[in-house]
């Protein structure tokens, strides 16, 4: 499964402190914890001794301790202590399966099978002028690709986000362009008149932006300021990073990179929350839960060019999780 080679977000960095945390990724139960150096670790959440859940245990002296018989595991996964037999030195095969871990964008990322695959790109992260805030997690009863496709979809604004990102009086979509990129697909020249495009909106504004798919379950929205305006050169962005928990359930985060320095984190999160909770019931209603990759399985209009490109990209990439 190619998805196992990809990096997936599994938790907010700040959610993993001194106690083990259970998470689920691609239908596998994992335990996250921090070692003595503060490095995040991800193991199978099943003790190799008698199968207890390691996430019920604790972190003791920089090792993960099983809740059942107190076996301790180092960050390599190696068992280093069997309390019932203190003189025993566990051999190398006494170990628990561990996975690749990285921290970026305020999140912990896990790769289930080692491969030379980069994290999904998010250029706005490196723009020191922009403020970064995470929103989520949202636990959603929908497949990861359905959620990505919803994020890329502009023709629902006037209906799902009426009075916020669109209105029923202006539902016609201007043509936009779609191209393939090195890591996914990109829609440029997207335009929408939005009654309430952000927290500070006082009147409708035309917003120009691009959408990019940067990995099977990661997407970006970048706002393109008007040339010559005071915001020329700024690239505010929203990253959508999804953990594919099961083929029909997902955990979702947004990473905002914004030029708003007045609002509190809570205010920025509340705006995003309002928008996403408008999407959520519709997303959770979609059937089938898996995203159909056969173009004949659902109907399309010219406005769906980006969603069709995303489906072709998933198919060409060999994605099988959450698609049909
Ligand atoms: Fe984990 Fe026995 S089941 S130490
Ligand atoms: Co929406």
mmCIF file of C-alpha atoms and ligand atoms in Angstrom:
data_model
loop_
_atom_site.group_PDB
_atom_site.id
_atom_site.type_symbol
_atom_site.label_atom_id
_atom_site.label_comp_id
_atom_site.label_asym_id
_atom_site.label_seq_id
_atom_site.Cartn_x
_atom_site.Cartn_y
_atom_site.Cartn_z
ATOM 1 C CA UNK A 1 0.000 0.000 0.000
ATOM 2 C CA UNK A 2 1.728 3.204 -1.180
ATOM 3 C CA UNK A 3 0.043 5.176 1.605
ATOM 4 C CA UNK A 4 2.324 3.420 4.108
ATOM 5 C CA UNK A 5 5.338 5.150 2.508
ATOM 6 C CA UNK A 6 3.764 8.577 2.942
ATOM 7 C CA UNK A 7 4.099 10.800 5.991
ATOM 8 C CA UNK A 8 0.784 11.278 7.778
ATOM 9 C CA UNK A 9 -0.093 13.615 10.660
ATOM 10 C CA UNK A 10 -1.231 11.738 13.759
ATOM 11 C CA UNK A 11 -1.321 14.287 16.611
ATOM 12 C CA UNK A 12 -0.594 17.876 17.572
ATOM 13 C CA UNK A 13 3.000 18.117 18.819
ATOM 14 C CA UNK A 14 1.758 19.708 22.031
ATOM 15 C CA UNK A 15 -0.620 16.801 22.678
ATOM 16 C CA UNK A 16 2.281 14.410 23.323
ATOM 17 C CA UNK A 17 4.062 15.341 26.535
ATOM 18 C CA UNK A 18 4.978 12.997 29.395
ATOM 19 C CA UNK A 19 2.348 10.279 28.921
ATOM 20 C CA UNK A 20 1.865 7.827 26.044
ATOM 21 C CA UNK A 21 -0.894 8.727 23.564
ATOM 22 C CA UNK A 22 -2.864 6.201 21.478
ATOM 23 C CA UNK A 23 -3.544 7.103 17.827
ATOM 24 C CA UNK A 24 -4.766 5.154 14.830
ATOM 25 C CA UNK A 25 -3.297 5.467 11.320
ATOM 26 C CA UNK A 26 -4.266 3.440 8.240
ATOM 27 C CA UNK A 27 -6.161 1.000 10.473
ATOM 28 C CA UNK A 28 -3.156 0.404 12.756
ATOM 29 C CA UNK A 29 -3.084 1.236 16.451
ATOM 30 C CA UNK A 30 0.028 3.189 17.410
ATOM 31 C CA UNK A 31 1.352 4.639 20.627
ATOM 32 C CA UNK A 32 3.151 7.999 20.635
ATOM 33 C CA UNK A 33 5.493 9.036 23.438
ATOM 34 C CA UNK A 34 8.538 11.231 24.112
ATOM 35 C CA UNK A 35 11.948 9.896 25.106
ATOM 36 C CA UNK A 36 14.454 11.527 27.484
ATOM 37 C CA UNK A 37 15.672 13.832 24.682
ATOM 38 C CA UNK A 38 12.114 14.994 24.033
ATOM 39 C CA UNK A 39 12.029 13.208 20.666
ATOM 40 C CA UNK A 40 8.628 11.848 19.688
ATOM 41 C CA UNK A 41 8.467 8.086 19.098
ATOM 42 C CA UNK A 42 5.802 5.916 17.459
ATOM 43 C CA UNK A 43 5.439 2.188 18.201
ATOM 44 C CA UNK A 44 2.854 -0.458 17.485
ATOM 45 C CA UNK A 45 0.410 -0.156 20.387
ATOM 46 C CA UNK A 46 0.733 -3.794 21.376
ATOM 47 C CA UNK A 47 3.294 -5.196 23.764
ATOM 48 C CA UNK A 48 5.290 -8.044 22.196
ATOM 49 C CA UNK A 49 5.163 -9.895 25.553
ATOM 50 C CA UNK A 50 1.432 -10.587 26.075
ATOM 51 C CA UNK A 51 -0.221 -8.093 23.746
ATOM 52 C CA UNK A 52 -1.314 -5.405 26.230
ATOM 53 C CA UNK A 53 -1.801 -1.868 24.951
ATOM 54 C CA UNK A 54 1.406 0.060 25.561
ATOM 55 C CA UNK A 55 -0.544 3.327 25.524
ATOM 56 C CA UNK A 56 -2.045 2.283 28.893
ATOM 57 C CA UNK A 57 1.465 2.308 30.334
ATOM 58 C CA UNK A 58 3.731 5.219 31.223
ATOM 59 C CA UNK A 59 7.068 6.776 30.409
ATOM 60 C CA UNK A 60 9.648 5.913 33.074
ATOM 61 C CA UNK A 61 13.194 7.275 32.960
ATOM 62 C CA UNK A 62 13.000 7.886 29.206
ATOM 63 C CA UNK A 63 11.647 4.392 28.393
ATOM 64 C CA UNK A 64 8.125 3.290 27.565
ATOM 65 C CA UNK A 65 6.819 0.948 30.243
ATOM 66 C CA UNK A 66 4.105 -1.613 29.523
ATOM 67 C CA UNK A 67 1.093 -1.454 31.902
ATOM 68 C CA UNK A 68 0.941 -5.250 32.377
ATOM 69 C CA UNK A 69 4.339 -6.613 33.553
ATOM 70 C CA UNK A 70 6.369 -3.423 33.386
ATOM 71 C CA UNK A 71 8.675 -4.381 30.539
ATOM 72 C CA UNK A 72 10.485 -1.254 29.404
ATOM 73 C CA UNK A 73 11.299 -0.269 25.824
ATOM 74 C CA UNK A 74 13.909 2.235 24.634
ATOM 75 C CA UNK A 75 13.289 4.665 21.762
ATOM 76 C CA UNK A 76 14.737 2.123 19.300
ATOM 77 C CA UNK A 77 11.950 -0.280 20.329
ATOM 78 C CA UNK A 78 14.462 -2.536 22.103
ATOM 79 C CA UNK A 79 13.274 -4.069 25.377
ATOM 80 C CA UNK A 80 15.747 -2.990 28.059
ATOM 81 C CA UNK A 81 14.119 -4.264 31.237
ATOM 82 C CA UNK A 82 12.053 -7.281 32.357
ATOM 83 C CA UNK A 83 11.262 -6.512 36.015
ATOM 84 C CA UNK A 84 10.345 -10.140 36.900
ATOM 85 C CA UNK A 85 13.834 -11.287 35.823
ATOM 86 C CA UNK A 86 16.193 -8.424 36.739
ATOM 87 C CA UNK A 87 19.364 -10.306 35.721
ATOM 88 C CA UNK A 88 18.034 -11.017 32.191
ATOM 89 C CA UNK A 89 19.453 -8.964 29.313
ATOM 90 C CA UNK A 90 16.812 -8.983 26.576
ATOM 91 C CA UNK A 91 18.218 -10.048 23.181
ATOM 92 C CA UNK A 92 17.746 -7.890 20.046
ATOM 93 C CA UNK A 93 14.602 -9.791 18.978
ATOM 94 C CA UNK A 94 12.909 -8.613 22.201
ATOM 95 C CA UNK A 95 11.677 -5.420 20.626
ATOM 96 C CA UNK A 96 8.506 -3.648 19.609
ATOM 97 C CA UNK A 97 7.984 -2.398 16.058
ATOM 98 C CA UNK A 98 8.805 1.310 15.734
ATOM 99 C CA UNK A 99 8.072 3.775 12.932
ATOM 100 C CA UNK A 100 9.617 6.883 11.411
ATOM 101 C CA UNK A 101 8.575 10.113 13.141
ATOM 102 C CA UNK A 102 9.006 13.785 12.248
ATOM 103 C CA UNK A 103 7.614 16.953 13.756
ATOM 104 C CA UNK A 104 6.578 19.811 11.479
ATOM 105 C CA UNK A 105 3.748 22.328 11.126
ATOM 106 C CA UNK A 106 2.858 21.846 14.795
ATOM 107 C CA UNK A 107 2.108 18.172 14.145
ATOM 108 C CA UNK A 108 3.688 14.762 14.656
ATOM 109 C CA UNK A 109 4.042 12.850 11.374
ATOM 110 C CA UNK A 110 4.474 9.086 11.055
ATOM 111 C CA UNK A 111 5.591 6.894 8.165
ATOM 112 C CA UNK A 112 4.631 3.213 8.525
ATOM 113 C CA UNK A 113 7.104 1.912 5.917
ATOM 114 C CA UNK A 114 10.491 3.506 5.397
ATOM 115 C CA UNK A 115 10.954 5.193 1.999
ATOM 116 C CA UNK A 116 12.572 8.351 0.642
ATOM 117 C CA UNK A 117 9.396 10.406 0.689
ATOM 118 C CA UNK A 118 9.371 14.064 1.786
ATOM 119 C CA UNK A 119 6.776 15.608 4.089
ATOM 120 C CA UNK A 120 3.991 17.432 2.231
ATOM 121 C CA UNK A 121 5.310 20.890 1.300
ATOM 122 C CA UNK A 122 3.925 24.018 2.950
ATOM 123 C CA UNK A 123 5.953 27.021 1.735
ATOM 124 C CA UNK A 124 4.113 29.508 3.952
ATOM 125 C CA UNK A 125 5.635 27.765 6.973
ATOM 126 C CA UNK A 126 9.021 29.308 6.116
ATOM 127 C CA UNK A 127 7.679 32.856 5.729
ATOM 128 C CA UNK A 128 8.698 34.337 9.079
ATOM 129 C CA UNK A 129 6.275 37.256 8.589
ATOM 130 C CA UNK A 130 3.261 34.954 8.731
ATOM 131 C CA UNK A 131 1.723 33.781 11.952
ATOM 132 C CA UNK A 132 1.051 30.037 12.224
ATOM 133 C CA UNK A 133 -1.896 28.591 14.125
ATOM 134 C CA UNK A 134 -3.258 25.045 14.098
ATOM 135 C CA UNK A 135 -6.961 24.189 14.194
ATOM 136 C CA UNK A 136 -8.219 20.770 15.134
ATOM 137 C CA UNK A 137 -8.198 17.888 15.490
ATOM 138 C CA UNK A 138 -11.595 17.195 13.961
ATOM 139 C CA UNK A 139 -12.741 13.579 13.994
ATOM 140 C CA UNK A 140 -14.786 13.147 10.859
ATOM 141 C CA UNK A 141 -16.859 10.186 9.682
ATOM 142 C CA UNK A 142 -15.613 10.544 6.125
ATOM 143 C CA UNK A 143 -12.694 9.208 4.119
ATOM 144 C CA UNK A 144 -9.593 11.373 3.778
ATOM 145 C CA UNK A 145 -9.977 11.797 -0.012
ATOM 146 C CA UNK A 146 -13.600 12.960 0.331
ATOM 147 C CA UNK A 147 -12.369 15.628 2.785
ATOM 148 C CA UNK A 148 -9.548 16.757 0.473
ATOM 149 C CA UNK A 149 -11.978 16.989 -2.400
ATOM 150 C CA UNK A 150 -14.375 19.107 -0.323
ATOM 151 C CA UNK A 151 -11.511 21.518 0.424
ATOM 152 C CA UNK A 152 -10.708 21.841 -3.310
ATOM 153 C CA UNK A 153 -14.348 22.390 -4.256
ATOM 154 C CA UNK A 154 -15.417 25.970 -4.898
ATOM 155 C CA UNK A 155 -18.918 25.397 -6.239
ATOM 156 C CA UNK A 156 -20.372 24.558 -2.813
ATOM 157 C CA UNK A 157 -19.583 27.951 -1.239
ATOM 158 C CA UNK A 158 -22.937 29.585 -2.021
ATOM 159 C CA UNK A 159 -24.824 26.661 -0.509
ATOM 160 C CA UNK A 160 -22.853 25.185 2.381
ATOM 161 C CA UNK A 161 -21.179 28.476 3.369
ATOM 162 C CA UNK A 162 -23.894 30.934 2.397
ATOM 163 C CA UNK A 163 -23.205 34.357 3.891
ATOM 164 C CA UNK A 164 -19.633 33.347 4.672
ATOM 165 C CA UNK A 165 -17.646 32.114 1.677
ATOM 166 C CA UNK A 166 -20.387 32.560 -0.910
ATOM 167 C CA UNK A 167 -23.944 33.488 -1.683
ATOM 168 C CA UNK A 168 -26.799 32.027 -3.668
ATOM 169 C CA UNK A 169 -26.881 35.176 -5.832
ATOM 170 C CA UNK A 170 -23.388 34.524 -7.177
ATOM 171 C CA UNK A 171 -22.911 30.830 -7.715
ATOM 172 C CA UNK A 172 -21.428 30.915 -11.222
ATOM 173 C CA UNK A 173 -17.778 29.959 -11.174
ATOM 174 C CA UNK A 174 -15.203 31.729 -13.288
ATOM 175 C CA UNK A 175 -13.027 29.324 -15.271
ATOM 176 C CA UNK A 176 -9.810 28.293 -13.559
ATOM 177 C CA UNK A 177 -6.804 26.317 -14.733
ATOM 178 C CA UNK A 178 -5.595 22.941 -13.514
ATOM 179 C CA UNK A 179 -2.098 21.558 -13.955
ATOM 180 C CA UNK A 180 -0.065 18.628 -12.683
ATOM 181 C CA UNK A 181 2.856 19.433 -10.402
ATOM 182 C CA UNK A 182 5.863 17.477 -9.165
ATOM 183 C CA UNK A 183 3.908 16.335 -6.096
ATOM 184 C CA UNK A 184 0.239 16.541 -7.080
ATOM 185 C CA UNK A 185 -2.161 18.900 -8.843
ATOM 186 C CA UNK A 186 -2.713 22.648 -8.743
ATOM 187 C CA UNK A 187 -5.653 24.908 -9.594
ATOM 188 C CA UNK A 188 -4.752 28.507 -10.411
ATOM 189 C CA UNK A 189 -6.716 31.651 -11.120
ATOM 190 C CA UNK A 190 -9.493 30.686 -8.710
ATOM 191 C CA UNK A 191 -11.782 33.584 -7.839
ATOM 192 C CA UNK A 192 -14.717 33.942 -5.506
ATOM 193 C CA UNK A 193 -16.681 36.865 -4.119
ATOM 194 C CA UNK A 194 -16.913 36.086 -0.438
ATOM 195 C CA UNK A 195 -19.293 37.858 1.944
ATOM 196 C CA UNK A 196 -17.112 36.952 4.940
ATOM 197 C CA UNK A 197 -13.740 35.771 3.696
ATOM 198 C CA UNK A 198 -12.094 36.177 7.090
ATOM 199 C CA UNK A 199 -12.656 37.188 10.674
ATOM 200 C CA UNK A 200 -12.357 40.924 9.938
ATOM 201 C CA UNK A 201 -14.502 41.134 6.806
ATOM 202 C CA UNK A 202 -16.960 44.024 6.843
ATOM 203 C CA UNK A 203 -18.075 43.750 3.202
ATOM 204 C CA UNK A 204 -17.916 41.175 0.409
ATOM 205 C CA UNK A 205 -14.491 40.881 -1.202
ATOM 206 C CA UNK A 206 -13.211 39.157 -4.315
ATOM 207 C CA UNK A 207 -10.632 36.629 -3.231
ATOM 208 C CA UNK A 208 -8.006 35.193 -5.599
ATOM 209 C CA UNK A 209 -6.316 32.001 -4.679
ATOM 210 C CA UNK A 210 -4.720 28.746 -5.740
ATOM 211 C CA UNK A 211 -5.405 25.233 -4.536
ATOM 212 C CA UNK A 212 -2.755 22.552 -4.480
ATOM 213 C CA UNK A 213 -2.763 18.896 -3.658
ATOM 214 C CA UNK A 214 0.684 18.188 -2.219
ATOM 215 C CA UNK A 215 0.264 14.546 -1.134
ATOM 216 C CA UNK A 216 -2.671 12.107 -1.358
ATOM 217 C CA UNK A 217 -4.208 13.475 1.849
ATOM 218 C CA UNK A 218 -2.721 16.992 2.062
ATOM 219 C CA UNK A 219 -3.847 20.185 0.329
ATOM 220 C CA UNK A 220 -3.117 23.905 0.427
ATOM 221 C CA UNK A 221 -5.081 27.041 -0.265
ATOM 222 C CA UNK A 222 -2.931 30.104 -0.979
ATOM 223 C CA UNK A 223 -4.386 33.605 -1.192
ATOM 224 C CA UNK A 224 -2.961 35.714 -4.005
ATOM 225 C CA UNK A 225 -2.989 39.436 -3.140
ATOM 226 C CA UNK A 226 -3.668 42.040 -5.833
ATOM 227 C CA UNK A 227 -0.463 43.180 -7.550
ATOM 228 C CA UNK A 228 0.584 46.584 -6.183
ATOM 229 C CA UNK A 229 -1.638 46.311 -3.099
ATOM 230 C CA UNK A 230 -0.266 46.694 0.421
ATOM 231 C CA UNK A 231 -0.339 42.903 0.710
ATOM 232 C CA UNK A 232 1.593 42.338 -2.554
ATOM 233 C CA UNK A 233 4.151 39.611 -1.960
ATOM 234 C CA UNK A 234 2.283 38.085 0.977
ATOM 235 C CA UNK A 235 1.143 34.511 0.599
ATOM 236 C CA UNK A 236 -1.346 33.692 3.319
ATOM 237 C CA UNK A 237 -2.153 30.007 3.233
ATOM 238 C CA UNK A 238 -4.208 27.261 4.816
ATOM 239 C CA UNK A 239 -2.818 23.749 4.927
ATOM 240 C CA UNK A 240 -5.230 20.832 5.269
ATOM 241 C CA UNK A 241 -3.481 17.823 6.769
ATOM 242 C CA UNK A 242 -5.466 14.624 7.253
ATOM 243 C CA UNK A 243 -4.763 11.452 9.168
ATOM 244 C CA UNK A 244 -6.454 8.539 7.351
ATOM 245 C CA UNK A 245 -7.621 6.659 10.449
ATOM 246 C CA UNK A 246 -9.719 4.047 8.636
ATOM 247 C CA UNK A 247 -11.117 3.933 5.092
ATOM 248 C CA UNK A 248 -14.216 5.769 6.371
ATOM 249 C CA UNK A 249 -12.944 7.924 9.250
ATOM 250 C CA UNK A 250 -10.347 10.658 9.459
ATOM 251 C CA UNK A 251 -8.696 13.071 11.851
ATOM 252 C CA UNK A 252 -8.252 16.534 10.397
ATOM 253 C CA UNK A 253 -6.064 19.557 11.123
ATOM 254 C CA UNK A 254 -5.753 22.943 9.474
ATOM 255 C CA UNK A 255 -2.533 24.929 9.643
ATOM 256 C CA UNK A 256 -3.167 28.639 9.155
ATOM 257 C CA UNK A 257 -0.359 30.935 8.017
ATOM 258 C CA UNK A 258 -1.844 34.410 8.229
ATOM 259 C CA UNK A 259 -0.899 38.082 8.382
ATOM 260 C CA UNK A 260 -3.449 38.710 11.162
ATOM 261 C CA UNK A 261 -1.517 39.589 14.300
ATOM 262 C CA UNK A 262 -4.362 41.225 16.234
ATOM 263 C CA UNK A 263 -6.737 38.302 16.671
ATOM 264 C CA UNK A 264 -6.198 35.703 19.345
ATOM 265 C CA UNK A 265 -5.481 32.087 18.405
ATOM 266 C CA UNK A 266 -8.977 31.272 19.649
ATOM 267 C CA UNK A 267 -10.599 33.821 17.324
ATOM 268 C CA UNK A 268 -8.697 32.504 14.307
ATOM 269 C CA UNK A 269 -9.592 28.937 15.250
ATOM 270 C CA UNK A 270 -13.244 29.861 15.808
ATOM 271 C CA UNK A 271 -13.577 31.217 12.258
ATOM 272 C CA UNK A 272 -12.076 28.058 10.775
ATOM 273 C CA UNK A 273 -14.258 25.998 13.094
ATOM 274 C CA UNK A 274 -17.407 27.734 11.851
ATOM 275 C CA UNK A 275 -16.502 27.038 8.230
ATOM 276 C CA UNK A 276 -15.515 23.414 8.790
ATOM 277 C CA UNK A 277 -18.545 22.551 10.888
ATOM 278 C CA UNK A 278 -20.672 23.800 7.976
ATOM 279 C CA UNK A 279 -18.887 21.266 5.746
ATOM 280 C CA UNK A 280 -18.875 18.365 8.197
ATOM 281 C CA UNK A 281 -22.533 17.153 8.051
ATOM 282 C CA UNK A 282 -22.503 17.210 4.260
ATOM 283 C CA UNK A 283 -19.155 15.409 4.149
ATOM 284 C CA UNK A 284 -20.392 12.758 6.564
ATOM 285 C CA UNK A 285 -23.528 12.251 4.466
ATOM 286 C CA UNK A 286 -21.667 11.434 1.240
ATOM 287 C CA UNK A 287 -22.033 7.896 -0.097
ATOM 288 C CA UNK A 288 -20.070 5.902 -0.820
ATOM 289 C CA UNK A 289 -17.651 6.941 1.916
ATOM 290 C CA UNK A 290 -14.771 5.900 -0.312
ATOM 291 C CA UNK A 291 -14.014 8.343 -3.130
ATOM 292 C CA UNK A 292 -14.901 6.764 -6.500
ATOM 293 C CA UNK A 293 -11.951 6.953 -8.924
ATOM 294 C CA UNK A 294 -13.894 5.597 -11.893
ATOM 295 C CA UNK A 295 -15.022 8.760 -13.747
ATOM 296 C CA UNK A 296 -18.335 7.070 -14.614
ATOM 297 C CA UNK A 297 -19.264 6.418 -10.982
ATOM 298 C CA UNK A 298 -20.475 9.991 -10.299
ATOM 299 C CA UNK A 299 -21.580 12.912 -12.460
ATOM 300 C CA UNK A 300 -19.392 15.932 -13.153
ATOM 301 C CA UNK A 301 -19.671 19.497 -14.417
ATOM 302 C CA UNK A 302 -17.010 21.815 -15.845
ATOM 303 C CA UNK A 303 -16.730 23.344 -12.368
ATOM 304 C CA UNK A 304 -15.370 20.007 -11.078
ATOM 305 C CA UNK A 305 -12.166 20.143 -13.114
ATOM 306 C CA UNK A 306 -9.998 20.190 -9.974
ATOM 307 C CA UNK A 307 -11.811 17.324 -8.285
ATOM 308 C CA UNK A 308 -11.483 15.236 -11.441
ATOM 309 C CA UNK A 309 -7.760 16.046 -11.586
ATOM 310 C CA UNK A 310 -7.412 14.996 -7.948
ATOM 311 C CA UNK A 311 -9.123 11.665 -8.679
ATOM 312 C CA UNK A 312 -6.835 11.032 -11.668
ATOM 313 C CA UNK A 313 -3.819 11.859 -9.509
ATOM 314 C CA UNK A 314 -4.922 9.406 -6.789
ATOM 315 C CA UNK A 315 -5.408 6.717 -9.386
ATOM 316 C CA UNK A 316 -2.025 7.361 -11.041
ATOM 317 C CA UNK A 317 -0.328 7.344 -7.615
ATOM 318 C CA UNK A 318 -1.781 3.950 -6.773
ATOM 319 C CA UNK A 319 -3.718 5.147 -3.722
ATOM 320 C CA UNK A 320 -6.092 2.448 -2.427
ATOM 321 C CA UNK A 321 -7.070 3.659 1.060
ATOM 322 C CA UNK A 322 -10.439 5.436 1.184
ATOM 323 C CA UNK A 323 -11.050 5.167 -2.556
ATOM 324 C CA UNK A 324 -13.094 2.787 -4.652
HETATM 325 FE FE1 LIG B 1 3.604 -6.071 28.243
HETATM 326 FE FE2 LIG B 1 3.673 -8.252 29.683
HETATM 327 S S1 LIG B 1 2.201 -7.663 28.249
HETATM 328 S S2 LIG B 1 4.969 -6.544 29.800
HETATM 329 CO CO1 LIG B 2 -16.556 23.979 2.513
#
